[in-house]
Tab-separated table of C-alpha atoms in Angstrom:
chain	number	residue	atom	x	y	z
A	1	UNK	CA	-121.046	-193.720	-62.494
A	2	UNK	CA	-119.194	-192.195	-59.224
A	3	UNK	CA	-119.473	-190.009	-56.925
A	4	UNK	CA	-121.690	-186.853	-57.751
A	5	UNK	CA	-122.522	-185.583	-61.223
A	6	UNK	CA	-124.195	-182.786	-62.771
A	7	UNK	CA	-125.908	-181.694	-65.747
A	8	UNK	CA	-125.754	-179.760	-67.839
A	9	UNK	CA	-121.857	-179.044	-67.156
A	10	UNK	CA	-122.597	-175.523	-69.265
A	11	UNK	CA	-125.793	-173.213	-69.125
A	12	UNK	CA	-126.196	-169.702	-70.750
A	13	UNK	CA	-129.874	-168.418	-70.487
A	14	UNK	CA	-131.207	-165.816	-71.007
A	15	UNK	CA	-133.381	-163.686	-67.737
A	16	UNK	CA	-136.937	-164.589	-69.033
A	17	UNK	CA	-135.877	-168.537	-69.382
A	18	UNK	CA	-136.671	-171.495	-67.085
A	19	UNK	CA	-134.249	-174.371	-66.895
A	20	UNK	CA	-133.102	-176.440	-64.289
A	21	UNK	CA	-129.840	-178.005	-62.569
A	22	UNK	CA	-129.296	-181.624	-61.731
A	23	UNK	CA	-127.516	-183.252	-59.507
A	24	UNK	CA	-126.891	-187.411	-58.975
A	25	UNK	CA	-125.096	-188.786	-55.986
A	26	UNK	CA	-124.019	-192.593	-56.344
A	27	UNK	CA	-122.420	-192.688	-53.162
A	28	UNK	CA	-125.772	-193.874	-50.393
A	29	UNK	CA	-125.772	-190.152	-49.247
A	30	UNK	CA	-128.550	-189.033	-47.475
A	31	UNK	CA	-128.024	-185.433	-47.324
A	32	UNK	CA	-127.313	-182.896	-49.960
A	33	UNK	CA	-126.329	-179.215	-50.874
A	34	UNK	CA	-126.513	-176.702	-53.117
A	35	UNK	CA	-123.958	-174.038	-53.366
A	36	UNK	CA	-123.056	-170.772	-55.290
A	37	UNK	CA	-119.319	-169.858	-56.071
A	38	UNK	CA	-119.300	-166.485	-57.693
A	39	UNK	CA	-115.354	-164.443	-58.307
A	40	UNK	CA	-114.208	-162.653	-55.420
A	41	UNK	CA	-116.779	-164.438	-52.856
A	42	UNK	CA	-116.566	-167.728	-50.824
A	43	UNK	CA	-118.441	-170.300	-51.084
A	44	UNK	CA	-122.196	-169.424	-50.165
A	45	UNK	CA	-124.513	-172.054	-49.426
A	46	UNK	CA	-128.051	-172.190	-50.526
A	47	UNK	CA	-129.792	-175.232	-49.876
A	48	UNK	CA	-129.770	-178.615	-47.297
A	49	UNK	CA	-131.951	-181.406	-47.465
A	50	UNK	CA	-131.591	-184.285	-45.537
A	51	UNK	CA	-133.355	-187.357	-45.999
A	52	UNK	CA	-135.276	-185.479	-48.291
A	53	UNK	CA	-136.345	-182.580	-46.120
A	54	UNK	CA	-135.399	-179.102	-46.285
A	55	UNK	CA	-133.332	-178.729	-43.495
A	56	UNK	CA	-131.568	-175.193	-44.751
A	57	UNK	CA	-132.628	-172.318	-46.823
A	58	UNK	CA	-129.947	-169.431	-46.663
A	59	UNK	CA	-131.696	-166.778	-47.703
A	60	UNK	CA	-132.157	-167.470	-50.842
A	61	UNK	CA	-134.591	-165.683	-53.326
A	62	UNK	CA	-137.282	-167.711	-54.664
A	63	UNK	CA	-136.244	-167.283	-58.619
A	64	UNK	CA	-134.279	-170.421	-56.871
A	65	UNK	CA	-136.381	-173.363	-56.436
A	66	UNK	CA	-134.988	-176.644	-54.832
A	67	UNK	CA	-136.661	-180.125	-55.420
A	68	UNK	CA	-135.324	-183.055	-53.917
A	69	UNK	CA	-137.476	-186.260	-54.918
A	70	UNK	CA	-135.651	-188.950	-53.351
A	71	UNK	CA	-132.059	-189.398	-51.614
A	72	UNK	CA	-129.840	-189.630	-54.705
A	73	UNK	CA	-131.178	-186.465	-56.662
A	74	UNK	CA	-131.296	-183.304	-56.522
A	75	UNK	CA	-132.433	-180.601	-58.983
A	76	UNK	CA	-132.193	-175.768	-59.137
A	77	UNK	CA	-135.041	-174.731	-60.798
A	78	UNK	CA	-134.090	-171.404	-61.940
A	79	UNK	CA	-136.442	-169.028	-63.288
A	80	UNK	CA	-136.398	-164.907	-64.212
A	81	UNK	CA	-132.752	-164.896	-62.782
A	82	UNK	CA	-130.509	-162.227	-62.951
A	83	UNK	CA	-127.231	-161.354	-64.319
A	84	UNK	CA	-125.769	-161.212	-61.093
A	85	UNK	CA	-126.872	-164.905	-60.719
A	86	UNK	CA	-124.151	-165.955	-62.986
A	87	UNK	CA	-121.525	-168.270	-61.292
A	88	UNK	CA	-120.481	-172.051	-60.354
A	89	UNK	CA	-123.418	-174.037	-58.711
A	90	UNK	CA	-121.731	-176.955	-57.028
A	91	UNK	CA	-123.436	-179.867	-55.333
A	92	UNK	CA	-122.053	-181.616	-52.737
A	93	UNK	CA	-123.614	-185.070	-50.541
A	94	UNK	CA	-123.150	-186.489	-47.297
A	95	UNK	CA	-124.003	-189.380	-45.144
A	96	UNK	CA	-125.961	-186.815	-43.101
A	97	UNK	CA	-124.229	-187.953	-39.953
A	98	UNK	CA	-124.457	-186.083	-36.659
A	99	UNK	CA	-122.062	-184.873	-34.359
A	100	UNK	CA	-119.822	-182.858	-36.847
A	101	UNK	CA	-117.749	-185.792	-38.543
A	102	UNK	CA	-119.859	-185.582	-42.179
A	103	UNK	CA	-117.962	-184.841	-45.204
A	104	UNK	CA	-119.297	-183.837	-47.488
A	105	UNK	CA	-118.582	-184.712	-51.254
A	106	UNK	CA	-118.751	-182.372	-54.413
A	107	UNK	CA	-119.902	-182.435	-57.949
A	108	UNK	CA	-117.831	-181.126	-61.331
A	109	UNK	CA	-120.831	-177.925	-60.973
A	110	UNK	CA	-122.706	-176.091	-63.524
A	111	UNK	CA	-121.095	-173.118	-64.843
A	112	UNK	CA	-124.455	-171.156	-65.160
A	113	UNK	CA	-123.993	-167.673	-67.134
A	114	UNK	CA	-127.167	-165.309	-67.535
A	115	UNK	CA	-127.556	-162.647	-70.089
B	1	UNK	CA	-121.273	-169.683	-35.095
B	2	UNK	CA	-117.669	-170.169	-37.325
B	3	UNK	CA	-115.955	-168.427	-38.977
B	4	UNK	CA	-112.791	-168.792	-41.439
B	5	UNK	CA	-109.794	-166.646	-42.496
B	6	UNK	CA	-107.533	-167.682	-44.926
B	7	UNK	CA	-104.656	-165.434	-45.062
B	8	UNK	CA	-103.538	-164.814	-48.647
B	9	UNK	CA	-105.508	-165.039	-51.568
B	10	UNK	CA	-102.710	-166.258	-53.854
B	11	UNK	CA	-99.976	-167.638	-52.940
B	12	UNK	CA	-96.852	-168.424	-55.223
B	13	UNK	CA	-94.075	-170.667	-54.735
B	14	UNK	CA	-91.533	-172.289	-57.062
B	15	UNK	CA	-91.311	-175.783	-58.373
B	16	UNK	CA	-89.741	-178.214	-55.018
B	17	UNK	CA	-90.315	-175.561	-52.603
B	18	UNK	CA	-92.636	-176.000	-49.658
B	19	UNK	CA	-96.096	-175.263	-49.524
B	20	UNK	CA	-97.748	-173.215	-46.832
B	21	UNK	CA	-101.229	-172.093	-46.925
B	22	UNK	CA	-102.712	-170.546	-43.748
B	23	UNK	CA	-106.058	-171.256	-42.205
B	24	UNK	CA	-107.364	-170.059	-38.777
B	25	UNK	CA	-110.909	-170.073	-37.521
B	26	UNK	CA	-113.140	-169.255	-34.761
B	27	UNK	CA	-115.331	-171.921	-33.645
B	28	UNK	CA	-118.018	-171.616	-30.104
B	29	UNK	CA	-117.558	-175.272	-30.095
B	30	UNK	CA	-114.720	-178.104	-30.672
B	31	UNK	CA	-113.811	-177.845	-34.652
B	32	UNK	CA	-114.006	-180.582	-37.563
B	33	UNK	CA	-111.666	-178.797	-39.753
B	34	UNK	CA	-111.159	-179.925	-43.729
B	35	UNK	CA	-109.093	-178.860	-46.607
B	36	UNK	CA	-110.835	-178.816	-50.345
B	37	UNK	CA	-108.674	-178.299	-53.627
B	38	UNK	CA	-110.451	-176.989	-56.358
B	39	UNK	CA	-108.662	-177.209	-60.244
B	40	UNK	CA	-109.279	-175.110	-62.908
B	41	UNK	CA	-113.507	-176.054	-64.253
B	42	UNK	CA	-114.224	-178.930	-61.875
B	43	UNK	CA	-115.487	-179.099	-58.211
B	44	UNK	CA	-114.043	-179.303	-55.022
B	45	UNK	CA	-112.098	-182.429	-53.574
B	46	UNK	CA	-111.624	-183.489	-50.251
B	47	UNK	CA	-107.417	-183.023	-49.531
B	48	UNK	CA	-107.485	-184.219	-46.196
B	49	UNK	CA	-109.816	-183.548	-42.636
B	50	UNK	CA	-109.394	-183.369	-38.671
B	51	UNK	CA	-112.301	-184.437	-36.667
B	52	UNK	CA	-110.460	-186.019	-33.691
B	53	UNK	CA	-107.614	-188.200	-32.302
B	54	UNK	CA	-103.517	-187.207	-33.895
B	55	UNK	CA	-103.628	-183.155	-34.825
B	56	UNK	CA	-101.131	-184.252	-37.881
B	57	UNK	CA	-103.345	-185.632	-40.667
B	58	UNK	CA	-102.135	-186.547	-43.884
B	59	UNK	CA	-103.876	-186.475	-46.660
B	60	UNK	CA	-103.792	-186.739	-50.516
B	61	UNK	CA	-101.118	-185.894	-52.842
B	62	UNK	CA	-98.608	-185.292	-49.902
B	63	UNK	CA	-100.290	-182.483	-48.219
B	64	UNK	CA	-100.722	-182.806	-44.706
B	65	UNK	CA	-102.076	-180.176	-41.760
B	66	UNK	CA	-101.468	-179.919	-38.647
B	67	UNK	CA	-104.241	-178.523	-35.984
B	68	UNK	CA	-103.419	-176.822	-33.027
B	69	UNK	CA	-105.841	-175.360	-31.180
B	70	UNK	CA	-104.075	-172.871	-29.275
B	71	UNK	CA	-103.581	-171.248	-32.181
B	72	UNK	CA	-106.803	-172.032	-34.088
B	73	UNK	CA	-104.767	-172.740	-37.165
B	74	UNK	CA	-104.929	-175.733	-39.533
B	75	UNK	CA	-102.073	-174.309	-41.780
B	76	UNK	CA	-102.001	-177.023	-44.696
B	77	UNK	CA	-98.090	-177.723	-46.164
B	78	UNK	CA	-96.612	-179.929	-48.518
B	79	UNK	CA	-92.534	-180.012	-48.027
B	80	UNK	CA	-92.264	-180.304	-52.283
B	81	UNK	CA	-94.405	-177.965	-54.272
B	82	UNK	CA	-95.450	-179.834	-58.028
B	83	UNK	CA	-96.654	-177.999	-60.956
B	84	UNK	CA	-100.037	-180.044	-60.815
B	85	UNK	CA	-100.554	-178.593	-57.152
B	86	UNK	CA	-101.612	-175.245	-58.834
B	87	UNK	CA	-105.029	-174.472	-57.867
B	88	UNK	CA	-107.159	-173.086	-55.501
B	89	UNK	CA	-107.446	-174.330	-51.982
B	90	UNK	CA	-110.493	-174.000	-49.550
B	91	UNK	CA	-110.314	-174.269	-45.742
B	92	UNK	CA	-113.302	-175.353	-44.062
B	93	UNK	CA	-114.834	-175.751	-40.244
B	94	UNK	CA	-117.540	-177.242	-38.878
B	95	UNK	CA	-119.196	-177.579	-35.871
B	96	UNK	CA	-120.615	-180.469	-33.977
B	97	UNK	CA	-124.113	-180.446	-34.959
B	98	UNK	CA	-125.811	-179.836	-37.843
B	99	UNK	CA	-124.378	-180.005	-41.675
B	100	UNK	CA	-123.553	-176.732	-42.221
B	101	UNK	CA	-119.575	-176.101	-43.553
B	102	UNK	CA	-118.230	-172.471	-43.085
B	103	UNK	CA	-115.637	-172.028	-46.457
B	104	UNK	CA	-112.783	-169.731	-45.979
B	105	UNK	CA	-112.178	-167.311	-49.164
B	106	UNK	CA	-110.330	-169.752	-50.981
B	107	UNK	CA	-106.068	-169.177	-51.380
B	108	UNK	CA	-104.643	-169.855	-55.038
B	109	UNK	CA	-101.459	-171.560	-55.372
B	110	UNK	CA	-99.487	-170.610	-58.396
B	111	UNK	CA	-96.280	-173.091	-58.920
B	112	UNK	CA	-93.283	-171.583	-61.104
B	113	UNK	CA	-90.955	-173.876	-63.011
């Protein structure tokens, strides 16, 4: 394995389900991300943890739950989610360095659709 | 805070032609700038980035941009446009502390044959 997976690659649920998003970095990140790409609107991020810490929350409604357990994973628990929730979910890792030079890496995402 | 514009949501050009995609941004404080491509169902990879040192950086797939601060641009060109280049392109600017990457709205590049 390379760089950053997720799974499932596919999700339709339906708004009363629970499920949950994975992501795997294989690349000694220590930070990592959560974004949402929905049509028509950039790139929105949600989450940041860093060494494991939440180091970003961007307003994001709690039918949204982040768990990070230890550098290299990362999982979206999604619960009672909305239509409008329905869109790309990329992650993305970094080395977490300071002073602005980080790049940051992405995964394939998680087309999520909710009916 | 940051902020980025990219001007031209789709952007077509013919097959050998040259590639121009704008980018400017607004930045409080000296920019890291990247460029992302993003193909049809997959994620984003990393084209090329400026963080300091030559303002010309190449990248992958013979793109290159050039930043120049006095215009706050980090226009992204390729002098030979490929079908395979079709896609959508993200710029991106950072600051100098924290993680936090500020997207542009994305431009896509349509190639004709």
């Amino acid at each position: 394995e390379t760089g950053v997976t997720q799974t499932p690659r596919h999700l339709v649920m339906g708004m009363t389900n629970k499920k949950s998003l994975k992501c795997e970095q294989h690349l000694g990140h220590n930070a990592m991300y959560w974004y949402k790409q929905s049509a028509k609107k950039p790139l929105e991020l949600m989450f940041v943890y860093n060494f494991k810490e939440q180091t970003e929350n961007n307003s994001v409604p709690s039918r949204f739950s982040p768990e990070c357990p230890n550098s290299s994973h990362l999982f979206l628990h999604l619960h009672t989610l909305q239509p409008e929730d329905s869109a790309l979910y990329l992650c993305a890792s970094s080395q977490g360095l300071p002073g602005g030079t980080d790049t940051q890496y992405f995964g394939p995402g998680t087309r999520l659709t909710v009916l | 805070a940051q902020s980025v514009t990219q001007l031209g949501s789709h952007v077509s050009v013919s097959e050998g032609a040259l590639v121009l995609l704008r980018c400017n941004y607004s930045s409080s404080v000296p920019p890291y700038l990247f460029w992302y491509v993003q193909y049809p169902n997959q994620g984003l990879q990393l084209l090329l980035k400026y963080t300091t040192g030559a303002t010309l950086v190449k990248g992958i797939n013979g793109f290159e941009a050039e930043f120049k601060k006095s215009e706050t641009s980090f226009h992204l060109t390729k002098p030979s446009a490929h079908m395979s280049d079709a896609a959508e392109y993200f710029c991106a600017v950072r600051g100098n502390a924290g993680n936090m990457l500020t997207f542009g709205g994305g431009t896509r590049l349509m190639v004709k044959p």
